[in-house]
Amino acid sequence: MADRDEIYREILDFISRMDNFLVSTHLSADGDAYGSALAIAYLLEKTGKRYQLIIHDQEKDDKYAFLWGWDKIKSFDSAPQRFEAAILLDVPSRSRIGDPASLLPAREYCVKIDHHPDEDDFAAYNLINVKASSTCSLVYEIAVRSAAPMDRAWAELLLSGIMYDTGRFSFSNTNQRDFEIAADLVSYGLFPHLIANQLFFSNNFESLRVIGYGLANIESHLDGKVCVIYLPEEIMREARNLDVEELSNYSLAVKGVEVGLFVRQMETNFVKVSFRSKGKVDVNSVARKFGGGGHIHAAGCRYNGDPESLKTQIIAEIQKQLEG
Ligand SMILES: [Mn+2]
């Protein structure tokens, strides 16, 4: 812990020395990505620093619009910009940043705060803890050591990311520290059920219908050890901007299943896959074989090719691990 204390201070010192920051996160930003990037933006704002929060995604999911700073998030555009420093949240590699990676200053001016296995040495300052549930739980440790006082808006950003990445404190990454942090954050006037309602129970009607289609067509493989939820192109054409991420969790919500796959055919030869594991299969290593990555129990990849052949290849990889 002594080492970690030092990196918290180094990052706070770095922030106080620098100005004109780029803040960014991974492409296809999610609750922890938005929560942690906005929580750092909040710290920069409170300490009088200039910054821009720029993400790869051109479309933002407005279920997060209740978060402080939502309207400050910009999508990448190609106009050249220079930043003195950068803080990258919840992202293990340049390639996962997407287009804003082109705006990064030199390595010695970059900070990485993340809980994914490290892939790419793009930053001189690294707060990386793969045992942390979420990047927001790491940003909390910095926030409480900073000069800015914790308040309701800041607490809401942090708790939202923790609740999102732990699946409301139910995934295997959830740990004692998350409950300690949550207890502190709630004391600033938050109601966890309201955050849960925003993050998990504010689906739009069409999204739930697509989730229903996915559930009705769930496939079972390898004697029920692998479940696949597949949305073909004709469904995805209608569902492109709908939030149906919950299907990746449902792919694992079957008794006896070890690995769940949620496969989306975005275009005829372009497929997105979410991997979930609750057993010994390391889906990070499986996803990396197909150009993706993530954590042991949750990962993803994007693949150019035919979904049927990809499914077959992935299931064969999983079978190797199950037998290994
Ligand atoms: Mn995360």
Coordinates of C-alpha atoms and ligand atoms in Angstrom, one line a residue:
M1 CA 0.0 0.0 0.0
A2 CA 2.9 2.3 0.7
D3 CA 3.8 2.2 -3.1
R4 CA 0.2 3.1 -4.0
D5 CA 0.1 6.0 -1.6
E6 CA 3.1 7.3 -3.4
I7 CA 1.5 7.1 -6.8
Y8 CA -1.6 8.9 -5.6
R9 CA 0.6 11.7 -4.5
E10 CA 2.7 11.7 -7.6
I11 CA -0.5 12.0 -9.7
L12 CA -1.8 14.9 -7.6
D13 CA 1.6 16.6 -7.8
F14 CA 1.6 16.1 -11.6
I15 CA -1.9 17.6 -11.8
S16 CA -0.9 20.7 -9.7
R17 CA 2.2 21.3 -11.9
M18 CA 0.4 21.0 -15.3
D19 CA -2.4 22.7 -17.1
N20 CA -4.4 22.2 -20.3
F21 CA -5.2 18.5 -19.9
L22 CA -6.7 16.0 -22.3
V23 CA -9.0 13.6 -20.4
S24 CA -10.1 10.5 -22.3
T25 CA -11.2 6.9 -21.9
H26 CA -11.9 3.7 -23.9
L27 CA -14.0 3.6 -27.0
S28 CA -17.6 2.3 -26.5
A29 CA -17.5 4.2 -23.2
D30 CA -19.5 2.6 -20.3
G31 CA -20.6 3.6 -16.8
D32 CA -17.1 3.3 -15.3
A33 CA -15.4 5.0 -18.3
Y34 CA -17.8 8.0 -18.1
G35 CA -17.8 8.1 -14.3
S36 CA -14.0 8.1 -13.9
A37 CA -13.3 10.5 -16.8
L38 CA -15.9 12.9 -15.5
A39 CA -14.6 12.5 -11.9
I40 CA -11.1 13.5 -13.0
A41 CA -12.7 16.4 -15.0
Y42 CA -14.4 17.4 -11.8
L43 CA -11.1 17.5 -9.9
L44 CA -9.5 19.6 -12.7
E45 CA -12.4 22.0 -12.6
K46 CA -12.3 22.4 -8.8
T47 CA -8.6 23.0 -8.9
G48 CA -8.8 25.6 -11.7
K49 CA -7.2 23.7 -14.5
R50 CA -8.0 23.9 -18.2
Y51 CA -9.0 20.6 -19.8
Q52 CA -11.0 18.9 -22.5
L53 CA -12.8 15.6 -22.1
I54 CA -12.7 14.0 -25.6
I55 CA -13.9 10.5 -26.4
H56 CA -13.8 8.4 -29.5
D57 CA -17.5 7.7 -29.7
Q58 CA -19.6 9.9 -31.9
E59 CA -22.8 8.8 -30.2
K60 CA -23.2 8.9 -26.4
D61 CA -25.8 6.8 -24.5
D62 CA -28.0 9.4 -22.8
K63 CA -28.9 7.1 -19.9
Y64 CA -25.7 8.6 -18.3
A65 CA -27.0 12.2 -18.9
F66 CA -27.8 12.5 -15.2
L67 CA -24.1 12.6 -14.4
W68 CA -22.4 15.9 -13.6
G69 CA -20.5 17.3 -16.7
W70 CA -22.3 15.2 -19.3
D71 CA -22.5 18.2 -21.7
K72 CA -18.8 18.8 -21.4
I73 CA -17.9 15.5 -23.1
K74 CA -16.8 16.0 -26.7
S75 CA -16.6 13.5 -29.5
F76 CA -13.3 13.4 -31.3
D77 CA -13.0 15.6 -34.4
S78 CA -10.0 15.8 -36.5
A79 CA -9.1 19.5 -35.8
P80 CA -5.5 19.5 -34.6
Q81 CA -5.2 20.3 -30.9
R82 CA -2.2 20.4 -28.5
F83 CA -2.4 19.4 -24.8
E84 CA 0.3 19.8 -22.2
A85 CA -0.8 16.7 -20.3
A86 CA -3.2 13.8 -20.5
I87 CA -5.1 11.6 -18.1
L88 CA -6.4 8.4 -19.5
L89 CA -9.0 6.4 -17.5
D90 CA -10.2 2.8 -17.7
V91 CA -8.1 2.1 -20.8
P92 CA -5.1 -0.3 -21.1
S93 CA -3.8 0.6 -24.6
R94 CA -3.6 3.3 -27.2
S95 CA -5.7 1.3 -29.6
R96 CA -8.6 1.1 -27.1
I97 CA -8.6 4.9 -26.7
G98 CA -9.5 5.1 -30.4
D99 CA -9.1 8.4 -32.3
P100 CA -8.2 10.6 -29.3
A101 CA -5.0 8.6 -29.0
S102 CA -3.7 10.9 -31.8
L103 CA -3.9 13.8 -29.3
L104 CA -1.7 12.3 -26.6
P105 CA 1.4 14.4 -25.6
A106 CA 4.7 12.6 -25.0
R107 CA 4.8 9.7 -22.5
E108 CA 6.2 11.7 -19.7
Y109 CA 3.1 13.9 -19.7
C110 CA 0.6 11.1 -19.6
V111 CA -1.2 9.5 -16.6
K112 CA -2.9 6.2 -16.8
I113 CA -5.5 5.2 -14.2
D114 CA -6.9 1.7 -14.8
H115 CA -7.9 -1.7 -13.5
H116 CA -7.4 -3.7 -16.8
P117 CA -4.2 -5.8 -17.3
D118 CA -1.7 -3.3 -18.6
E119 CA -1.1 -3.7 -22.4
D120 CA 0.7 -0.7 -23.7
D121 CA 3.2 1.6 -22.0
F122 CA 1.9 4.9 -23.1
A123 CA 2.1 6.8 -19.8
A124 CA 4.9 7.7 -17.4
Y125 CA 2.5 7.8 -14.4
N126 CA 0.6 4.6 -13.9
L127 CA -2.0 3.9 -11.2
I128 CA -2.9 0.3 -12.3
N129 CA -4.6 -2.1 -10.0
V130 CA -6.2 -5.2 -11.6
K131 CA -7.7 -6.1 -8.2
A132 CA -9.7 -2.9 -8.1
S133 CA -13.3 -3.4 -9.2
S134 CA -13.4 -0.3 -11.2
T135 CA -11.4 2.7 -12.3
C136 CA -13.8 4.9 -10.2
S137 CA -12.7 3.1 -7.1
L138 CA -9.1 4.2 -7.9
V139 CA -10.1 7.7 -8.7
Y140 CA -11.8 7.8 -5.3
E141 CA -8.4 7.2 -3.7
I142 CA -7.0 10.2 -5.5
A143 CA -10.1 12.4 -4.9
V144 CA -10.0 11.9 -1.1
R145 CA -6.3 12.8 -1.0
S146 CA -6.8 16.0 -3.1
A147 CA -7.4 19.5 -1.8
A148 CA -11.0 19.6 -3.3
P149 CA -13.7 18.6 -0.8
M150 CA -15.9 15.6 -1.7
D151 CA -19.5 16.6 -2.5
R152 CA -22.6 15.1 -3.8
A153 CA -22.0 15.5 -7.6
W154 CA -18.4 14.1 -7.3
A155 CA -19.6 11.2 -5.1
E156 CA -22.4 10.4 -7.6
L157 CA -19.8 10.1 -10.5
L158 CA -17.7 7.7 -8.5
L159 CA -20.5 5.6 -7.1
S160 CA -22.1 5.3 -10.5
G161 CA -18.9 3.8 -12.0
I162 CA -18.4 1.4 -9.1
M163 CA -22.0 0.2 -9.2
Y164 CA -21.8 -0.2 -13.0
D165 CA -18.6 -2.2 -13.1
T166 CA -19.5 -4.4 -10.1
G167 CA -23.0 -5.1 -11.5
R168 CA -24.5 -3.4 -8.4
F169 CA -22.0 -5.1 -6.1
S170 CA -22.6 -8.6 -7.5
F171 CA -19.7 -9.5 -9.8
S172 CA -16.6 -11.4 -8.7
N173 CA -14.5 -8.2 -8.8
T174 CA -16.5 -6.7 -5.9
N175 CA -14.4 -6.4 -2.8
Q176 CA -14.4 -5.0 0.8
R177 CA -13.0 -1.7 -0.3
D178 CA -15.9 -1.1 -2.6
F179 CA -18.3 -1.2 0.3
E180 CA -16.1 1.1 2.4
I181 CA -15.9 3.6 -0.5
A182 CA -19.7 3.2 -1.2
A183 CA -20.5 3.8 2.5
D184 CA -18.5 7.0 2.4
L185 CA -19.9 8.2 -0.9
V186 CA -23.5 7.6 0.1
S187 CA -22.9 9.8 3.1
Y188 CA -22.8 12.8 0.7
G189 CA -26.6 12.5 0.2
L190 CA -26.8 9.8 -2.5
F191 CA -29.6 7.2 -2.9
P192 CA -28.2 4.0 -4.4
H193 CA -31.6 2.9 -5.7
L194 CA -31.8 6.1 -7.7
I195 CA -28.4 5.5 -9.3
A196 CA -29.4 1.8 -9.9
N197 CA -32.6 3.1 -11.6
Q198 CA -30.6 5.4 -13.9
L199 CA -28.0 2.8 -14.8
F200 CA -30.0 -0.5 -14.9
F201 CA -33.7 0.2 -15.0
S202 CA -34.1 3.0 -17.5
N203 CA -34.1 0.9 -20.6
N204 CA -36.1 2.3 -23.5
F205 CA -39.0 0.2 -24.7
E206 CA -37.3 -0.9 -28.0
S207 CA -34.2 -2.0 -26.1
L208 CA -36.1 -4.4 -23.9
R209 CA -37.8 -5.9 -27.0
V210 CA -34.4 -6.6 -28.5
I211 CA -33.2 -8.0 -25.2
G212 CA -36.3 -10.3 -25.4
Y213 CA -35.4 -11.4 -28.9
G214 CA -31.9 -12.3 -27.7
L215 CA -33.2 -14.3 -24.7
A216 CA -35.7 -16.1 -26.8
N217 CA -32.9 -17.3 -29.2
I218 CA -30.2 -18.1 -26.7
E219 CA -28.0 -21.1 -27.8
S220 CA -26.4 -23.7 -25.6
H221 CA -23.0 -25.4 -26.5
L222 CA -20.5 -27.8 -25.0
D223 CA -23.2 -29.5 -22.8
G224 CA -24.5 -26.2 -21.5
K225 CA -21.1 -24.9 -20.4
V226 CA -21.2 -22.1 -23.1
C227 CA -24.3 -20.0 -23.9
V228 CA -24.4 -17.7 -26.9
I229 CA -26.8 -14.9 -27.5
Y230 CA -26.6 -13.8 -31.1
L231 CA -28.2 -10.7 -32.7
P232 CA -28.0 -11.0 -36.5
E233 CA -27.5 -8.1 -38.8
E234 CA -31.3 -7.6 -39.6
I235 CA -31.9 -7.1 -35.8
M236 CA -28.8 -5.0 -35.3
R237 CA -29.9 -2.6 -38.1
E238 CA -32.8 -1.6 -35.9
A239 CA -30.9 -1.9 -32.6
R240 CA -27.7 -0.1 -33.6
N241 CA -28.2 2.8 -31.1
L242 CA -30.1 0.8 -28.5
D243 CA -28.5 -0.2 -25.2
V244 CA -28.7 -4.0 -25.1
E245 CA -25.5 -4.5 -23.1
E246 CA -27.4 -6.4 -20.5
L247 CA -27.5 -9.3 -22.8
S248 CA -23.9 -10.0 -22.1
N249 CA -24.8 -10.6 -18.4
Y250 CA -27.7 -12.7 -19.3
S251 CA -25.5 -15.0 -21.4
L252 CA -24.0 -16.1 -18.1
A253 CA -27.2 -16.2 -16.1
V254 CA -27.9 -19.9 -16.7
K255 CA -27.3 -22.7 -14.3
G256 CA -24.2 -24.7 -15.2
V257 CA -22.9 -22.2 -17.7
E258 CA -19.2 -21.3 -17.5
V259 CA -18.8 -18.9 -20.4
G260 CA -21.3 -16.6 -22.0
L261 CA -21.0 -14.9 -25.3
F262 CA -23.0 -12.0 -26.6
V263 CA -22.4 -11.7 -30.4
R264 CA -23.6 -8.9 -32.5
Q265 CA -23.4 -8.8 -36.3
M266 CA -22.9 -5.1 -36.8
E267 CA -22.4 -5.4 -40.6
T268 CA -22.3 -8.5 -42.8
N269 CA -18.6 -9.0 -42.1
F270 CA -18.1 -7.1 -38.9
V271 CA -18.9 -8.7 -35.5
K272 CA -18.7 -7.5 -31.9
V273 CA -18.4 -10.0 -29.1
S274 CA -18.7 -9.6 -25.3
F275 CA -17.3 -12.5 -23.2
R276 CA -18.3 -13.3 -19.7
S277 CA -16.9 -16.1 -17.5
K278 CA -17.8 -17.3 -14.0
G279 CA -15.5 -20.3 -13.9
K280 CA -11.9 -21.0 -14.7
V281 CA -11.9 -19.8 -18.3
D282 CA -9.8 -16.6 -18.7
V283 CA -11.9 -14.8 -21.3
N284 CA -9.3 -12.0 -21.5
S285 CA -6.9 -14.5 -23.1
V286 CA -9.6 -15.9 -25.4
A287 CA -10.6 -12.3 -26.5
R288 CA -7.0 -11.4 -27.2
K289 CA -6.7 -14.3 -29.7
F290 CA -9.3 -12.4 -31.7
G291 CA -7.8 -8.9 -31.3
G292 CA -9.7 -7.9 -28.2
G293 CA -9.1 -8.0 -24.5
G294 CA -10.4 -7.1 -21.0
H295 CA -10.4 -8.9 -17.7
I296 CA -10.4 -12.6 -16.7
H297 CA -14.1 -12.6 -16.2
A298 CA -15.3 -10.0 -18.7
A299 CA -13.8 -9.1 -22.1
G300 CA -14.7 -8.1 -25.6
C301 CA -13.4 -8.1 -29.2
R302 CA -14.3 -6.7 -32.6
Y303 CA -13.8 -9.0 -35.6
N304 CA -13.9 -8.6 -39.3
G305 CA -15.4 -11.8 -40.7
D306 CA -18.3 -14.2 -40.7
P307 CA -20.1 -14.5 -37.3
E308 CA -20.7 -18.2 -37.7
S309 CA -17.1 -19.1 -38.2
L310 CA -16.0 -16.7 -35.4
K311 CA -18.5 -18.4 -33.0
T312 CA -17.1 -21.8 -33.9
Q313 CA -13.5 -20.7 -33.4
I314 CA -14.2 -19.0 -30.1
I315 CA -16.1 -22.1 -28.8
A316 CA -13.1 -24.2 -29.8
E317 CA -10.8 -21.9 -27.8
I318 CA -13.0 -22.1 -24.8
Q319 CA -13.2 -25.9 -25.1
K320 CA -9.3 -26.0 -25.0
Q321 CA -9.3 -24.0 -21.7
L322 CA -12.1 -26.1 -20.2
E323 CA -10.1 -29.3 -21.0
G324 CA -6.7 -27.8 -20.1
Ligands
MN1 MN -13.8 -0.2 -15.7

